[in-house]
CSV table of C-alpha atoms in Angstrom, one decimal:
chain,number,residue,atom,x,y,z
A,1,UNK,CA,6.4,-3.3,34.2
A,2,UNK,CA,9.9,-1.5,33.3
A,3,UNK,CA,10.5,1.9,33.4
A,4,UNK,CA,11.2,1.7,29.3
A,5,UNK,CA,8.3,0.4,28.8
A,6,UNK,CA,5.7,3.0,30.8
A,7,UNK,CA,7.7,5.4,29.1
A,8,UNK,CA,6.9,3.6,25.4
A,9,UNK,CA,3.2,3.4,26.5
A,10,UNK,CA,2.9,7.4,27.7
A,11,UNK,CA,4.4,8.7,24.5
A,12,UNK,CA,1.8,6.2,22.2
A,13,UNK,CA,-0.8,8.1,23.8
A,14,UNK,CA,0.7,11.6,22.0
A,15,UNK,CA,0.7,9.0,19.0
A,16,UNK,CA,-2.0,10.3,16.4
A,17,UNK,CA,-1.2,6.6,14.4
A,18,UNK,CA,-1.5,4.4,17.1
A,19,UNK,CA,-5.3,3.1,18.1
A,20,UNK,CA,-5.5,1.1,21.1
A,21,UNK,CA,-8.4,0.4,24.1
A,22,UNK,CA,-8.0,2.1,27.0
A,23,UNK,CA,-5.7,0.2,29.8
A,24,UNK,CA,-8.4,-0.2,31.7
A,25,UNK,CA,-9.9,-3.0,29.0
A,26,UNK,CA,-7.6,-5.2,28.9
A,27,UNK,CA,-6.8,-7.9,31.5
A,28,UNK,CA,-3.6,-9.0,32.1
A,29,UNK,CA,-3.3,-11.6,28.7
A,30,UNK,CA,-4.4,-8.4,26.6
A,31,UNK,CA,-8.0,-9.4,26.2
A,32,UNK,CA,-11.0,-7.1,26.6
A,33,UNK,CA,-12.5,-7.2,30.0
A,34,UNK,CA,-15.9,-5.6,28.9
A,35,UNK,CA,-17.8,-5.4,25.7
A,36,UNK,CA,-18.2,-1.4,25.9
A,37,UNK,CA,-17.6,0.3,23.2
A,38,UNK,CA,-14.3,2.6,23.5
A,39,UNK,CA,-13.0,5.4,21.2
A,40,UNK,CA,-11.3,2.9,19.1
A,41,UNK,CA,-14.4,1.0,18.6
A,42,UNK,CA,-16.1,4.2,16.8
A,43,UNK,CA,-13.5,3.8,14.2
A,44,UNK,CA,-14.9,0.8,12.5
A,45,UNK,CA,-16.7,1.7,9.1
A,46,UNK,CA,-15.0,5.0,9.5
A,47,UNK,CA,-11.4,4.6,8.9
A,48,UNK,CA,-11.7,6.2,5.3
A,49,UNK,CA,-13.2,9.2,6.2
A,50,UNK,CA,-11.7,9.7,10.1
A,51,UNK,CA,-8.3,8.8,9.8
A,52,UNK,CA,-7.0,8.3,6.1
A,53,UNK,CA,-9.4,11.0,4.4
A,54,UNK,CA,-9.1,8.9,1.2
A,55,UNK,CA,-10.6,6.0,-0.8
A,56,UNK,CA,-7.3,3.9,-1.0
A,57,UNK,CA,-7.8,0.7,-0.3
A,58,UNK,CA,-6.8,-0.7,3.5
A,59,UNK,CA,-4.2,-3.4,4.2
A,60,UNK,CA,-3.5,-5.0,7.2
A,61,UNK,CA,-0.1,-6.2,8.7
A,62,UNK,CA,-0.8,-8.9,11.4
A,63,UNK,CA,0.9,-9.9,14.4
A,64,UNK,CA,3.3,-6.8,12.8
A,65,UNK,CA,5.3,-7.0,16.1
A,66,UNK,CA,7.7,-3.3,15.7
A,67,UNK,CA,5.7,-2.5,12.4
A,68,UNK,CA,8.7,-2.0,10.8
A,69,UNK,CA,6.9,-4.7,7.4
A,70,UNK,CA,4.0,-2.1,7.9
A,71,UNK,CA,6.2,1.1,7.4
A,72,UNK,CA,7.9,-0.5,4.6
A,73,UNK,CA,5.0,-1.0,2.5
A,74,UNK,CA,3.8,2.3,3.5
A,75,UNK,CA,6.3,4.0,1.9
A,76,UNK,CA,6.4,1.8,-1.4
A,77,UNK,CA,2.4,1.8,-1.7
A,78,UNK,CA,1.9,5.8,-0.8
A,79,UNK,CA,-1.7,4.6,-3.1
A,80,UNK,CA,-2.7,1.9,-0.3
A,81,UNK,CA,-3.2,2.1,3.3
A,82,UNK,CA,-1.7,0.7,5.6
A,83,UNK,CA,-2.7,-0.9,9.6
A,84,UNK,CA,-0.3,-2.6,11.8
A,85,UNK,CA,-2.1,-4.7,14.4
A,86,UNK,CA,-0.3,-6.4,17.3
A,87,UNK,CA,-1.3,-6.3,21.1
A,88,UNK,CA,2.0,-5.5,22.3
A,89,UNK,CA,1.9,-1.8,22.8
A,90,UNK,CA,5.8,-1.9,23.6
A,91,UNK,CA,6.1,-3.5,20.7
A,92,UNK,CA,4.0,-1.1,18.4
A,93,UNK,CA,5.7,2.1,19.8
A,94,UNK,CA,8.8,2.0,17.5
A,95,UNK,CA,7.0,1.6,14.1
A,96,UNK,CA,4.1,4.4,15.1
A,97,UNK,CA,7.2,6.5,16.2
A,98,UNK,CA,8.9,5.6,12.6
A,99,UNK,CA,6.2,6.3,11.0
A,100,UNK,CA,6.2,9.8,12.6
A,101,UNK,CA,9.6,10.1,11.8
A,102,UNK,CA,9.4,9.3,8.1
A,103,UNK,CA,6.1,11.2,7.8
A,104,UNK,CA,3.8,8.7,6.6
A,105,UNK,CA,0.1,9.8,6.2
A,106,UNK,CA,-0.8,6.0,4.9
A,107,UNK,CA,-0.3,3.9,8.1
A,108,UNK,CA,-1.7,3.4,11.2
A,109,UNK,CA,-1.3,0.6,14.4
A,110,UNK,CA,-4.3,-0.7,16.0
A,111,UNK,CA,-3.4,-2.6,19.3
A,112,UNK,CA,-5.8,-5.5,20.0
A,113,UNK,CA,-6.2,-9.4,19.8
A,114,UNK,CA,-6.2,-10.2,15.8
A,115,UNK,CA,-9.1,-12.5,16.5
A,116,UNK,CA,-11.0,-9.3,17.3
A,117,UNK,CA,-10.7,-7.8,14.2
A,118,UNK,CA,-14.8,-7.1,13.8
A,119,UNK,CA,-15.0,-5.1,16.6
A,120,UNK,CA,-12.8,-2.7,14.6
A,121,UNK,CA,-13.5,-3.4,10.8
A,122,UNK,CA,-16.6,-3.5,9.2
A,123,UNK,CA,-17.7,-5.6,6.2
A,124,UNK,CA,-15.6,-5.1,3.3
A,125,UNK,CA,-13.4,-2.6,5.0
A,126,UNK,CA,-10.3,-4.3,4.1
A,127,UNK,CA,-8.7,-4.9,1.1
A,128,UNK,CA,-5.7,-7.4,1.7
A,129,UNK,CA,-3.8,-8.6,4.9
A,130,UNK,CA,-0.3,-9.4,5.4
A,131,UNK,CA,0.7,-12.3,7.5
A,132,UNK,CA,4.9,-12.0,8.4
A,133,UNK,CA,6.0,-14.8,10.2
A,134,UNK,CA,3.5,-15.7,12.5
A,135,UNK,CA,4.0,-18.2,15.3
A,136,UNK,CA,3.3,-21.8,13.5
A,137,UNK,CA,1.2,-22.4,16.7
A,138,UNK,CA,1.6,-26.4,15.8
A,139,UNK,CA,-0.2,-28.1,19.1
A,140,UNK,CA,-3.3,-25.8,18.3
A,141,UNK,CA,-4.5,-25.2,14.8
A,142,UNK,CA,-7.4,-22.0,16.0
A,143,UNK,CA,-4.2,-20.2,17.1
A,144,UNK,CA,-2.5,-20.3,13.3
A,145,UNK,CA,-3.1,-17.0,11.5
A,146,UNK,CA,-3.7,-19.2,8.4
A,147,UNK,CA,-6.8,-21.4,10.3
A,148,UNK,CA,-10.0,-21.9,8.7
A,149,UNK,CA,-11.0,-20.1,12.6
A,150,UNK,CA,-9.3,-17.4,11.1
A,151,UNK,CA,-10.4,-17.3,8.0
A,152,UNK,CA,-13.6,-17.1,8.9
A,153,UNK,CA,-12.4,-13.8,11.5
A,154,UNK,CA,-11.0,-12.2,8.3
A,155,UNK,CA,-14.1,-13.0,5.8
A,156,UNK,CA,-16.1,-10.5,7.8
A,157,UNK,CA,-14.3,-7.9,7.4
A,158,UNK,CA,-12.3,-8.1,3.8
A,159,UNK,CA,-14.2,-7.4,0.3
A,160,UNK,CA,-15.0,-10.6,-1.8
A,161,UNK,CA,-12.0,-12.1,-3.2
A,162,UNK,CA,-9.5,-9.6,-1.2
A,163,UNK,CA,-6.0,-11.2,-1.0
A,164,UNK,CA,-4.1,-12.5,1.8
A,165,UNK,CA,-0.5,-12.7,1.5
A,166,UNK,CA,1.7,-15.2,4.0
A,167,UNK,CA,5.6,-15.2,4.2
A,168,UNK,CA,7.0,-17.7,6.6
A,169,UNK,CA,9.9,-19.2,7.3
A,170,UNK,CA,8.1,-22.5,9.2
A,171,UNK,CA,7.6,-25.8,6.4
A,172,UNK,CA,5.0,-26.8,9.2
A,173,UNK,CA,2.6,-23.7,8.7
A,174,UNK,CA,3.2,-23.8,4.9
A,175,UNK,CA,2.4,-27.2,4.6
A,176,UNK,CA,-0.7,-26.8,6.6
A,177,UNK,CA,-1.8,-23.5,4.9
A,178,UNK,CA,-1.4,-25.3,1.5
A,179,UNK,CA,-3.7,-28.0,2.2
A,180,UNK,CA,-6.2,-25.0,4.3
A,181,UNK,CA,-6.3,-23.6,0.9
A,182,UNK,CA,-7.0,-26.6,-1.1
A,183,UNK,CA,-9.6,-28.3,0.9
A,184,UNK,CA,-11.6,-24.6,1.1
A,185,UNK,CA,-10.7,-24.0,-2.6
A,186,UNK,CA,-9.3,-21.2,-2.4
A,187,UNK,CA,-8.2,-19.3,-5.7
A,188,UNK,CA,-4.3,-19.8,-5.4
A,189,UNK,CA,-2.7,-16.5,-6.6
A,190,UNK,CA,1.2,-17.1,-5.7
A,191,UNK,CA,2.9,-20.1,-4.0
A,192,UNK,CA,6.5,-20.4,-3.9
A,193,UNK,CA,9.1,-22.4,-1.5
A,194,UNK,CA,11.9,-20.5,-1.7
A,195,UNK,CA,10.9,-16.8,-2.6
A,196,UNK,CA,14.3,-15.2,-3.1
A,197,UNK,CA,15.1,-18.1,-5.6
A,198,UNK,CA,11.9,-17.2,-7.8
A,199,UNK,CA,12.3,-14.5,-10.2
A,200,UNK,CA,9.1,-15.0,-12.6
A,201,UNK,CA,8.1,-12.1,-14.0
A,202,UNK,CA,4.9,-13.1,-14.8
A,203,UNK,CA,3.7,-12.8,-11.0
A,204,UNK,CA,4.1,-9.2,-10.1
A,205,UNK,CA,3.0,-10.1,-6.3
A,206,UNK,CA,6.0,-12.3,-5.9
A,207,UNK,CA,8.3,-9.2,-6.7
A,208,UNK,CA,6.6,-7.7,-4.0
A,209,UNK,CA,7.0,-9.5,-1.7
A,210,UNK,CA,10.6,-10.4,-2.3
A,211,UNK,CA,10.8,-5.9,-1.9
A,212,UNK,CA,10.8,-5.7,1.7
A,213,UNK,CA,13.0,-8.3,4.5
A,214,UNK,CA,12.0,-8.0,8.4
A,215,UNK,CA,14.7,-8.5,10.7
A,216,UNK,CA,14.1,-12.0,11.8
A,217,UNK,CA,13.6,-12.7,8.0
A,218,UNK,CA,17.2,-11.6,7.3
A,219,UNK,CA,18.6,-13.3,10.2
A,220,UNK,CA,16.6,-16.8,8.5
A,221,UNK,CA,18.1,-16.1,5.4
A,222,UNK,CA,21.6,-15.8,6.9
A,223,UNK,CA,21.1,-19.1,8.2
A,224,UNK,CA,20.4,-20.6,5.0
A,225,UNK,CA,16.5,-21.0,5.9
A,226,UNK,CA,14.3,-21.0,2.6
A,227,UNK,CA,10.7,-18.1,3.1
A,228,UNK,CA,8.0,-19.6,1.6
A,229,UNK,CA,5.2,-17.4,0.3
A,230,UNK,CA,2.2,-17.9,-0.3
A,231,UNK,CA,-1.1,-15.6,-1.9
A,232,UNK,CA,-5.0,-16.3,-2.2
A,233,UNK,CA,-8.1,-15.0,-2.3
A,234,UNK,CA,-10.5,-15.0,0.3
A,235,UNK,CA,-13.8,-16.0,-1.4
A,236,UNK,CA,-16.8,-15.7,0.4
A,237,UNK,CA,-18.3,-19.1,2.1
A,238,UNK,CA,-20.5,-20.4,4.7
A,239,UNK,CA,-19.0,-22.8,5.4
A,240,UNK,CA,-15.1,-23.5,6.5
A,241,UNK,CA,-13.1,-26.9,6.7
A,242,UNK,CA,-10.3,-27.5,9.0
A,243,UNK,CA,-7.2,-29.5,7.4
A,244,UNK,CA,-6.7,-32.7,9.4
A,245,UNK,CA,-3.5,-33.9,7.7
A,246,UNK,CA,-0.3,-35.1,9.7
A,247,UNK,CA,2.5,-32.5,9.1
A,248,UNK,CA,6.1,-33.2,10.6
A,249,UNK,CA,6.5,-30.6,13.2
A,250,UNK,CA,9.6,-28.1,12.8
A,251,UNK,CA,13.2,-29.0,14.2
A,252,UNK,CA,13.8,-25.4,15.3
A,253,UNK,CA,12.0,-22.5,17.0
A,254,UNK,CA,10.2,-20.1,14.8
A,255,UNK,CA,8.1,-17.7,17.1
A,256,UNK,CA,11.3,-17.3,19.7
A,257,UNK,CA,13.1,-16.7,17.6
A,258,UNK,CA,16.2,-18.5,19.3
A,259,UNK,CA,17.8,-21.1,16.5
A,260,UNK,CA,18.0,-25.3,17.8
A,261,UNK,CA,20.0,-27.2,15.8
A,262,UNK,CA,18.5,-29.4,13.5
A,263,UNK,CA,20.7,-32.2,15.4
A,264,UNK,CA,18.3,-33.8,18.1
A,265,UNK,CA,21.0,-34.9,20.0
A,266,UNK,CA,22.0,-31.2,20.9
């Protein structure tokens, strides 16, 4: 490990914002290598009355990478709080440090695998989660954020009907989370194709998400890539289905990051 980055991970353990197991817990691929509780653990149920000594409701920012989507809303919601969770503690270290910075009583980073997110949350804990351009994972549907595997991760710990809001840049994982929706019948709050082109007024959530750009966003946009955006609620089941459609895969990188021309021949 660099010398950058044991620097990163010494000054997150000053960080009052940042929640993460101890080192000792996680094996080499970030997973847990006992089921013990830790410090972080005792949080769940309590993150109200521990950490945010208010009632405001709690949103989650997913796979938030550098947090810098969970600062943002931070400091347009002061009224909502706010949790980046990510299990790259490198990664995490510049938005808890912003956050610092900026003075921001409303946001938090929690540093485990998403998939864990019970061990952490109780029932209805959470309000709404935030899903920012996730990895499209399109050879293995239980690794998309938008999965009825996940779905069924994020039901047991979000009130009835809370809202989950997905911005992506990937016509693969928007295609599949369309039909994820439809076949679990979902109540469809927002759905756009091309966010920045959509100015309806009557849909106050598409305003908000149009508020805030992350930096890979930006450099999509520059590109002339369309975000798609899509909102629902998570209504309680008991039972989830897993689309089984054919969707064309995307010509071009999303979770690296690096662009491949759309020419195959390149």
């Amino acid at each position: 490990m660099s010398k950058n980055k044991l620097k990163k991970f010494a000054e997150m353990e000053t960080f009052s914002n940042v929640f993460q197991c101890a080192i000792g817990q996680l094996n080499a691929e970030g997973k847990f290598e006992s089921r013990e509780d830790t410090s972080v653990q005792a949080m769940r149920g309590h993150w109200h009355d521990t950490y945010f000594h208010n009632t405001h409701p709690i949103v989650l920012e997913l796979g938030c990478g550098r947090g810098e989507y969970t600062v943002g809303l931070a400091a347009l919601y002061p009224d909502k709080n706010f949790i980046g969770v990510d299990i790259k503690g490198a990664r995490l270290w510049a938005g808890a440090k912003q956050a610092i910075e900026q003075n921001l009583t409303n946001v938090a980073f929690l540093r485990t695998n998403i998939e864990m997110l019970s061990r952490f949350f109780a029932t209805d804990e959470i309000g709404e989660i935030w899903i920012t351009f996730p990895d499209p994972q399109m050879n293995k549907a239980t690794k998309r954020l938008t999965s009825s595997f996940f779905m069924q991760r994020y039901q047991e710990v979000m009130i009835p009907n809370g809202l989950i809001h997905l911005k992506t840049d990937s016509p693969f994982l928007s295609t599949y989370t369309r039909e994820m929706i439809r076949i679990n019948q979902y109540p469809l709050i927002a759905d756009t194709a091309d966010l920045y082109a959509s100015s309806n007024t009557n849909q106050p959530l598409l305003h908000e998400a149009q508020a805030l750009q992350t930096h890979y966003e930006k450099q999509w946009l520059d590109r002339g890539l369309k975000i798609n955006y899509i909102t629902w609620q998570l209504t309680k089941k008991s039972e989830f289905i897993e689309p089984t459609i054919e969707i064309e895969k995307d010509t071009y990188r999303s979770y690296g990051r690096n662009y491949q021309t759309l020419n195959a021949k390149h």
